[in-house]
Coordinates of C-alpha atoms and ligand atoms in Angstrom, one line a residue:
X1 CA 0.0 0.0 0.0
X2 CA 1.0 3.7 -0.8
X3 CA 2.5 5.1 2.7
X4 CA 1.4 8.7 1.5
X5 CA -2.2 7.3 1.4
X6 CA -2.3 5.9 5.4
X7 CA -4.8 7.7 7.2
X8 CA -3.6 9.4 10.7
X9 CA -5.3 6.8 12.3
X10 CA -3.7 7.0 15.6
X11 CA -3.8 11.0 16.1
X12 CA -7.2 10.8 18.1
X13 CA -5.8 8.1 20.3
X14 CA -3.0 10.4 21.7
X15 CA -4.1 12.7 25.2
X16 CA -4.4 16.5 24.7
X17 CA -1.7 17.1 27.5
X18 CA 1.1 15.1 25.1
X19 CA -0.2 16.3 21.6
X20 CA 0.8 19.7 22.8
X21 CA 3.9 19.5 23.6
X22 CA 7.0 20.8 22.2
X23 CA 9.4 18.4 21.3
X24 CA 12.9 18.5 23.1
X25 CA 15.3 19.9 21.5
X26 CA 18.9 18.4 21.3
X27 CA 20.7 20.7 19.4
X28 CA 22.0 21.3 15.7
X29 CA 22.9 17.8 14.6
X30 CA 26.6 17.3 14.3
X31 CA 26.7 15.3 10.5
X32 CA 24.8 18.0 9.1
X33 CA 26.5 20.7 10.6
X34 CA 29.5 19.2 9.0
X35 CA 28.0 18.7 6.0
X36 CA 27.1 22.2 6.0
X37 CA 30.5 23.7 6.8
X38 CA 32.6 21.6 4.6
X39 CA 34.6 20.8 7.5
X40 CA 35.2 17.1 9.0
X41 CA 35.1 18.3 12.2
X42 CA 33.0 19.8 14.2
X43 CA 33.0 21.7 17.6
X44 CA 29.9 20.5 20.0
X45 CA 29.1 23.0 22.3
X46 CA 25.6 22.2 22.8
X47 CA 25.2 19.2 25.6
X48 CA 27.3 20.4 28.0
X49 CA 29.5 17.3 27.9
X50 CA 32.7 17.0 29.1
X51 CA 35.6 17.5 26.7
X52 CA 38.0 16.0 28.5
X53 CA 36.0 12.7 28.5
X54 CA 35.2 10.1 31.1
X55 CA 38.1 8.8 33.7
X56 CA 40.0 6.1 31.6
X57 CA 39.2 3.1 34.3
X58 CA 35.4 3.9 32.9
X59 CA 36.3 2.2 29.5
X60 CA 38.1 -0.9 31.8
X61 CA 34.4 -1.4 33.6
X62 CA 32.5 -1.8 30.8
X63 CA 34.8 -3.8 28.7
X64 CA 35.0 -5.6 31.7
X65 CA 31.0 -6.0 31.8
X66 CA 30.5 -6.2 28.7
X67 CA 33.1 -9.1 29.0
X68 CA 30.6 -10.7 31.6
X69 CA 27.8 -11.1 28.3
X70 CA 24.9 -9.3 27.9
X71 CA 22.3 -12.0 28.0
X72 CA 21.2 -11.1 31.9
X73 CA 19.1 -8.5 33.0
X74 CA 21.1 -6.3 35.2
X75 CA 20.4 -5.7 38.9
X76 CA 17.2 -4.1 39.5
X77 CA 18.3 -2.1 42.3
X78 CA 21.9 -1.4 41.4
X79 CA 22.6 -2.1 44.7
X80 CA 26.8 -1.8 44.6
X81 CA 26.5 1.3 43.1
X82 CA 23.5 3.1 45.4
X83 CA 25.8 1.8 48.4
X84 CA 28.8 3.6 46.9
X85 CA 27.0 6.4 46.4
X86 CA 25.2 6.2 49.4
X87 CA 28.9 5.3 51.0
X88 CA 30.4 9.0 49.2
X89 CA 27.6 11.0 51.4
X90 CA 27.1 9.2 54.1
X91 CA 23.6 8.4 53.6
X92 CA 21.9 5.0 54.0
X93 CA 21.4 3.4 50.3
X94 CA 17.8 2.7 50.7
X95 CA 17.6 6.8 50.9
X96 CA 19.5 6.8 47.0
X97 CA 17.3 6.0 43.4
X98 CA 18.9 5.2 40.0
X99 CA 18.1 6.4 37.1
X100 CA 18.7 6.2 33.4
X101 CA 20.0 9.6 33.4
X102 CA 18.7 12.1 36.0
X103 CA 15.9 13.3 33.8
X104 CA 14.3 9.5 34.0
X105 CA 14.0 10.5 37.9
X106 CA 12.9 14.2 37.2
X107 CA 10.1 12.1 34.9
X108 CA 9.7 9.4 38.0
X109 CA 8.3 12.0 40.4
X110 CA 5.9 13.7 38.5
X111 CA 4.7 10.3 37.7
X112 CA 4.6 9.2 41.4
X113 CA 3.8 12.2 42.7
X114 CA 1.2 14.5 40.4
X115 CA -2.4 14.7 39.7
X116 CA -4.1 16.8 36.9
X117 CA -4.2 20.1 37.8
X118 CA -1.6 20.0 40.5
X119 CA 1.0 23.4 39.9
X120 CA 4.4 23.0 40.0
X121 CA 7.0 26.1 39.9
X122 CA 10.1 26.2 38.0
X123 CA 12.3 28.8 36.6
X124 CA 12.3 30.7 33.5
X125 CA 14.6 30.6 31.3
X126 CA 15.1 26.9 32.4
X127 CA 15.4 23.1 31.8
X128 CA 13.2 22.3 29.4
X129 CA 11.5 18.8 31.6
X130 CA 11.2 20.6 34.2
X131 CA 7.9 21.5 32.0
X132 CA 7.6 18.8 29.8
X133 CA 7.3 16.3 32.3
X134 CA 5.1 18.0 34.9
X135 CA 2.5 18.5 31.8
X136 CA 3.0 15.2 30.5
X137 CA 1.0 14.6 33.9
X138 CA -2.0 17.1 33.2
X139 CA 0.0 19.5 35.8
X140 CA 0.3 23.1 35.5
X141 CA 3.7 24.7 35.2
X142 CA 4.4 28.0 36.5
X143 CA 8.0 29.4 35.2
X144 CA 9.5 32.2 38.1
X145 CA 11.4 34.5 35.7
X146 CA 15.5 35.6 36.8
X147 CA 15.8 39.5 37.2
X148 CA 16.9 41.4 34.4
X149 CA 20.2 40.8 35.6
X150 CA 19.4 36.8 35.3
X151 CA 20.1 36.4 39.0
X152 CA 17.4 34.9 41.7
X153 CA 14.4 37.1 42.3
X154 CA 13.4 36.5 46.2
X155 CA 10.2 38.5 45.7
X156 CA 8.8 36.6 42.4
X157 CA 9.9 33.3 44.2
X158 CA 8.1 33.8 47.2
X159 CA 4.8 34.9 45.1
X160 CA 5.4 31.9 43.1
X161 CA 5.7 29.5 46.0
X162 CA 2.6 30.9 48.6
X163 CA 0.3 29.8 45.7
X164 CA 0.6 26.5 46.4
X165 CA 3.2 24.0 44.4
X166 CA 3.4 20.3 44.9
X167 CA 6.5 20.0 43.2
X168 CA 9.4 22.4 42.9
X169 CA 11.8 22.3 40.5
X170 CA 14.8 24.0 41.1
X171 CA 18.6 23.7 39.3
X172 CA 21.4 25.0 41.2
X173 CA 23.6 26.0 39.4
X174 CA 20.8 27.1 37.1
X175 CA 20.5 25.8 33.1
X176 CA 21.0 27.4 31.1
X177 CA 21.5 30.6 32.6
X178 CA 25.0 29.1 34.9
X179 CA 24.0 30.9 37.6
X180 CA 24.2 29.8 41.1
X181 CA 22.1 30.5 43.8
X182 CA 24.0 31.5 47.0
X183 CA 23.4 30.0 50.4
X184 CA 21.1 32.6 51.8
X185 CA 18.8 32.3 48.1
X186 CA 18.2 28.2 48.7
X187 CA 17.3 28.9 52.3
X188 CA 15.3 32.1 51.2
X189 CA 13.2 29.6 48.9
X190 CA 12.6 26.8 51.8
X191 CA 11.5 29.1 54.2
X192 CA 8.7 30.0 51.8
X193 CA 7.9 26.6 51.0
X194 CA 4.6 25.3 52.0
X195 CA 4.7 21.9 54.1
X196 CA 3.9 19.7 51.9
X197 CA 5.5 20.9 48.7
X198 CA 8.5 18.2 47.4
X199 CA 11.4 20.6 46.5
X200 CA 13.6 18.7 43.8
X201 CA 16.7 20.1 44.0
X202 CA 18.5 19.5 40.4
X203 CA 22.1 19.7 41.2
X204 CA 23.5 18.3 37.5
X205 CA 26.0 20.9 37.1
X206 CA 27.1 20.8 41.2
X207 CA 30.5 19.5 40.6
X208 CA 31.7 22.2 39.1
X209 CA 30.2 24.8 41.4
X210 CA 31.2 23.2 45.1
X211 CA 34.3 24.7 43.9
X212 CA 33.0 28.5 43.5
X213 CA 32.7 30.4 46.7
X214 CA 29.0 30.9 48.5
X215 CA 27.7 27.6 46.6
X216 CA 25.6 25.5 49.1
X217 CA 25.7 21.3 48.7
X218 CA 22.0 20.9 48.3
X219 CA 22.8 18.0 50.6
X220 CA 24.3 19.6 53.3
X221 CA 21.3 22.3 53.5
X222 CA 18.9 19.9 53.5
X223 CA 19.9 16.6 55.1
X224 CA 18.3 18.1 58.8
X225 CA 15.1 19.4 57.4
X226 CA 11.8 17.9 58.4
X227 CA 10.3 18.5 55.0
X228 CA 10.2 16.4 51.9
X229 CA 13.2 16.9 49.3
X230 CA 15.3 15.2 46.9
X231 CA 18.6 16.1 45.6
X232 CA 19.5 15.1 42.2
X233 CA 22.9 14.4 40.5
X234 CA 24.1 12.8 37.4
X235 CA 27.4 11.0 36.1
X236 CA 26.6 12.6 32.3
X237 CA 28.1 16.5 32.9
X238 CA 31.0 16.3 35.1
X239 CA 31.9 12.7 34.6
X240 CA 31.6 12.7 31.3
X241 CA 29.3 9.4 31.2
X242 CA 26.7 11.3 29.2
X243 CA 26.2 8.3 26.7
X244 CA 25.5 5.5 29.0
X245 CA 22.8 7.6 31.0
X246 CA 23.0 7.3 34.8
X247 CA 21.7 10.0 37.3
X248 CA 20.6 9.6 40.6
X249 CA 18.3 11.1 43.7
X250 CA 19.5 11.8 47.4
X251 CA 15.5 11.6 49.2
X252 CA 14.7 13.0 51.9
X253 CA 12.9 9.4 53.7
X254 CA 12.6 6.2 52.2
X255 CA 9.1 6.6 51.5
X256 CA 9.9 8.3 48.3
X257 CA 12.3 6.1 46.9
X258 CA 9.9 3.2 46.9
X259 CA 7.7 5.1 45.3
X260 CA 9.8 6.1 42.6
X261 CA 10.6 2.1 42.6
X262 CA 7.1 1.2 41.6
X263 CA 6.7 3.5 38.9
X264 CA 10.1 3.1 37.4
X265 CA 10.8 0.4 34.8
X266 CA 12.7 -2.0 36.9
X267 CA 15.9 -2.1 35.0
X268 CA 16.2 1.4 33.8
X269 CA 20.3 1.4 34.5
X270 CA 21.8 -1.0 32.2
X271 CA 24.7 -3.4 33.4
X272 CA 28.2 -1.5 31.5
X273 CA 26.5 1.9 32.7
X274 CA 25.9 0.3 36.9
X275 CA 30.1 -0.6 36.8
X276 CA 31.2 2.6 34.6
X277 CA 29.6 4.8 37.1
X278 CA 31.1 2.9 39.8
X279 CA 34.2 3.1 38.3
X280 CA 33.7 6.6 37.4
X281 CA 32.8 7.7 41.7
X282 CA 36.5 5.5 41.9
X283 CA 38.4 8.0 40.7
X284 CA 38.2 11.5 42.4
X285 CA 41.7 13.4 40.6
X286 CA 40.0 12.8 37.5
X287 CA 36.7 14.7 38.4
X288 CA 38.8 17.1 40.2
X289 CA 41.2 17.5 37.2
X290 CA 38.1 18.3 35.1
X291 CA 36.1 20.7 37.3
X292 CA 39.7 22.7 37.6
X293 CA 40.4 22.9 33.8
X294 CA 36.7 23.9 33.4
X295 CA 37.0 26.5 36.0
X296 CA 39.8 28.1 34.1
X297 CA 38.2 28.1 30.9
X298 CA 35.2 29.5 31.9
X299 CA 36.8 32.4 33.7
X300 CA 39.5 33.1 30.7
X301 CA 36.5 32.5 27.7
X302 CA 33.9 34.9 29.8
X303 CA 36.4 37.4 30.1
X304 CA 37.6 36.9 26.3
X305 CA 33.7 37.7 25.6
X306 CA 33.4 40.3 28.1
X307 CA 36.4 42.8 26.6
X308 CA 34.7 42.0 22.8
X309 CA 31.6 43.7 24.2
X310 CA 29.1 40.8 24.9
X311 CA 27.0 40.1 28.1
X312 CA 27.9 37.0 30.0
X313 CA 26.1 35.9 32.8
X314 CA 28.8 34.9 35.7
X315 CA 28.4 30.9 35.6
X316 CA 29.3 28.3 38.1
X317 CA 28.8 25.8 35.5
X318 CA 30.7 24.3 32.2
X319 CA 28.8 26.4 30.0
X320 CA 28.3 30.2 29.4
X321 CA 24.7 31.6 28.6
X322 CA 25.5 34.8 26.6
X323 CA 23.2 37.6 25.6
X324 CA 24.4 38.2 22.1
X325 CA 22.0 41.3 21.0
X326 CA 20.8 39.8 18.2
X327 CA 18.3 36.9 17.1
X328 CA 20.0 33.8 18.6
X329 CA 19.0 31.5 15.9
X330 CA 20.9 33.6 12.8
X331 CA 24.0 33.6 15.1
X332 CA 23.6 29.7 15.7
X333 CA 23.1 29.4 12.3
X334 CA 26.3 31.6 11.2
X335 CA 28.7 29.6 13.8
X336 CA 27.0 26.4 12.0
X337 CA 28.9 27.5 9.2
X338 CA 31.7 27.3 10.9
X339 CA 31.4 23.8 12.2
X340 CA 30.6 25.5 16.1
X341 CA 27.2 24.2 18.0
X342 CA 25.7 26.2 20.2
X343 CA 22.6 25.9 21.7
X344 CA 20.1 28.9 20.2
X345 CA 17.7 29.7 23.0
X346 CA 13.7 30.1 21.8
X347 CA 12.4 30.7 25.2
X348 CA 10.2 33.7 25.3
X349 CA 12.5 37.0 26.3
X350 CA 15.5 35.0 25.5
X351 CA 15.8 34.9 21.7
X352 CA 18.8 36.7 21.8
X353 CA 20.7 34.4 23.9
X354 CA 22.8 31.3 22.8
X355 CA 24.0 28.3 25.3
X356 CA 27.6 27.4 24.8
X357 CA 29.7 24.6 26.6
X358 CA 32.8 24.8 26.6
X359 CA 35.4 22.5 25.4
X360 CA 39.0 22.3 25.5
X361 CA 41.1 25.7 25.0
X362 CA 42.1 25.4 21.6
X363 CA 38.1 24.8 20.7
X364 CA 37.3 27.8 22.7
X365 CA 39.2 30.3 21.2
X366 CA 37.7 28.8 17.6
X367 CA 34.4 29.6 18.9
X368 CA 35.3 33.0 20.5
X369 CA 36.9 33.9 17.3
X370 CA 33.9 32.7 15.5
X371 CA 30.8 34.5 17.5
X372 CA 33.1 38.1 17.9
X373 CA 33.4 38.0 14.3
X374 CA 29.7 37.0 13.5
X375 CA 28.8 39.8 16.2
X376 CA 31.1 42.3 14.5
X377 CA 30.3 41.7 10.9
X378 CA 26.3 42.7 11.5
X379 CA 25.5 45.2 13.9
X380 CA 22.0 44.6 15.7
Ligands
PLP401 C1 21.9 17.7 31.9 C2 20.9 18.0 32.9 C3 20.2 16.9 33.6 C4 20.3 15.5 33.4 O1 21.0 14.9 32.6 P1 21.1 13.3 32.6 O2 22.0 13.1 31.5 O3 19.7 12.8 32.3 O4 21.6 12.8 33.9 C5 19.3 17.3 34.6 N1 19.0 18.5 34.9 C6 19.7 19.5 34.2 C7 19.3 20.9 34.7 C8 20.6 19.3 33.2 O5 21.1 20.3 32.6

């Protein structure tokens, strides 16, 4: 049969909540940016992936496990790594979840946790399932927007917060803005929490910041409060284990890990990816030998960007959020030509801002070269 002549049988079938949704969006993809600059290589700035790459005793454990076959299911509970883990911070394992990535737990707790209709508050700009998922669940999402100087605004927090959330979703440092909440912010933000709000405290990007000073460990703040909470980290930014997808969730009681362990699929973290991330939490200098060259990249490329004339927002992160003045998508699509991605961001009151990772010095100054010319060449 002709495929062009298939009716769209199944469109009816799918709920309102998930027809409406925008699809995520990954980035410029990196064989037909090459194609399009003429150039075999190309410079990916848009994941926020670490371009120094994973520690090497990651590849051992998972040619090791891989080694072992691949015909059993792996452990359901990925038990050796949620007592490492567990071990690290000093917190019982039955208190840690796994997931396949940290966004498969960001998606696990509005599952377990949110009826149609429920709100939940977020921040604007921001990670884009911190929406999607919430509305997946017929929840409504309200976005707190950063100041004009894309710091923390107490006031539109606390508005935000006394109408109610059950879930809030908060990324410290934030994406993609890099910014960081201080001490006094976080603890500005739980005091206006109601009771029986869940604050998810995202903390992908908290490697890099424990080293900037004033950043809280989300842990640390939290460990002694009688309130519900759950701290989430992943191997996939700092680690550089983005492609084998494991993330996981400090909770506040027990309670809510066993409910996050009857709603997720029960062996969301694969075998190789259990032993690379234990392999990975092995091996401390190479984390620390990542979050330093990161930190000195991002200081020396801000400042490159700064004296060139462009607004950077301060980041604690491994990526720089940068209001370039004009439409975001024509710059993204100019450094495209030059083999560079960069994330163009389409949230509302942001066009003009692109995301960019950073990646090892010589790859930086291409793409500082790049964007100052782009931004020279057409004045806004
Ligand atoms: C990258 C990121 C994550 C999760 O990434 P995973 O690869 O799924 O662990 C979660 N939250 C934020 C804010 C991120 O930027």
């Amino acid at each position: 049969m002709n495929p062009l002549l298939a009716p769209a049988s199944s469109a009816p079938l799918i709920r309102r909540e998930v027809a409406g949704l925008p699809r995520y969006d990954p980035g410029a993809d990196p064989d037909e940016v090459a194609a399009l600059s003429g150039s075999g290589r190309v410079i990916k700035l848009s994941n926020n992936e670490n371009p120094f790459g994973a520690s090497p005793a990651v590849a051992e454990a998972v040619r090791k496990a891989l080694a072992d076959g691949v015909s059993r299911y792996p452990d359901p509970s990925g038990r050796r790594l949620a007592q490492a883990i567990g071990a690290s911070l000093d917190v019982p394992a039955e208190r840690v979840v796994l997931g396949n990535g940290s966004e498969n737990i960001l998606e696990l707790l509005c599952q377990a946790v949110l009826d149609p209709g429920d709100l939940v508050v977020t921040q604007a700009p921001g990670f884009s399932l911190h929406e999607t998922f919430p509305r997946v669940m017929g929840a409504r999402v309200r976005k707190v927007p950063v100041t004009d100087g894309f710091g923390f605004d107490a006031d539109a927090w606390r508005d935000a917060l006394a109408e109610g959330p059950k879930l809030v979703f908060l990324a410290n440092p934030c994406n993609p803005t890099g910014a960081m909440l201080a001490a006094g912010e976080l603890e500005r933000i739980v005091a206006g929490l109601p009771d029986t709000a869940l604050l998810v405290l995202d903390e992908a990007y908290g490697e890099f910041a424990r080293s900037c000073p004033g950043y809280p460990d989300g842990l640390e703040a939290l460990r002694r409060l009688d309130r519900p909470w759950i701290v989430l980290r992943t191997f996939s930014k700092a680690y550089g284990l983005a492609g084998v997808r494991v993330g996981y969730g400090i909770a506040s009681d027990e309670a809510l890990i066993q409910a996050l362990d009857r709603v997720r699929t029960p062996y969301n973290v694969n075998h190789p990816a259990q032993e690379a991330a234990i392999a990975a939490l092995g091996d401390p200098a190479h984390l620390a030998d990542t979050v330093r060259r990161t930190a000195l990249e991002i200081a020396r490329v801000s400042g490159l960007l700064r004296d060139a004339g462009l607004k950077v927002v301060p980041s604690a992160a491994n990526f720089l959020f940068i209001d370039t003045g004009r439409p975001a998508d024509h710059v993204a699509r100019e450094l495209h030509h030059a083999g560079v991605i960069v994330k163009a961001w389409r949230e509302p009151g942001y066009e003009t801002c692109i995301r960019a990772s950073l990646s090892t010095p010589g790859d930086n100054d291409v793409f500082v070269r790049c964007l100052t010319d782009i931004c020279a060449k057409d004045t806004p």
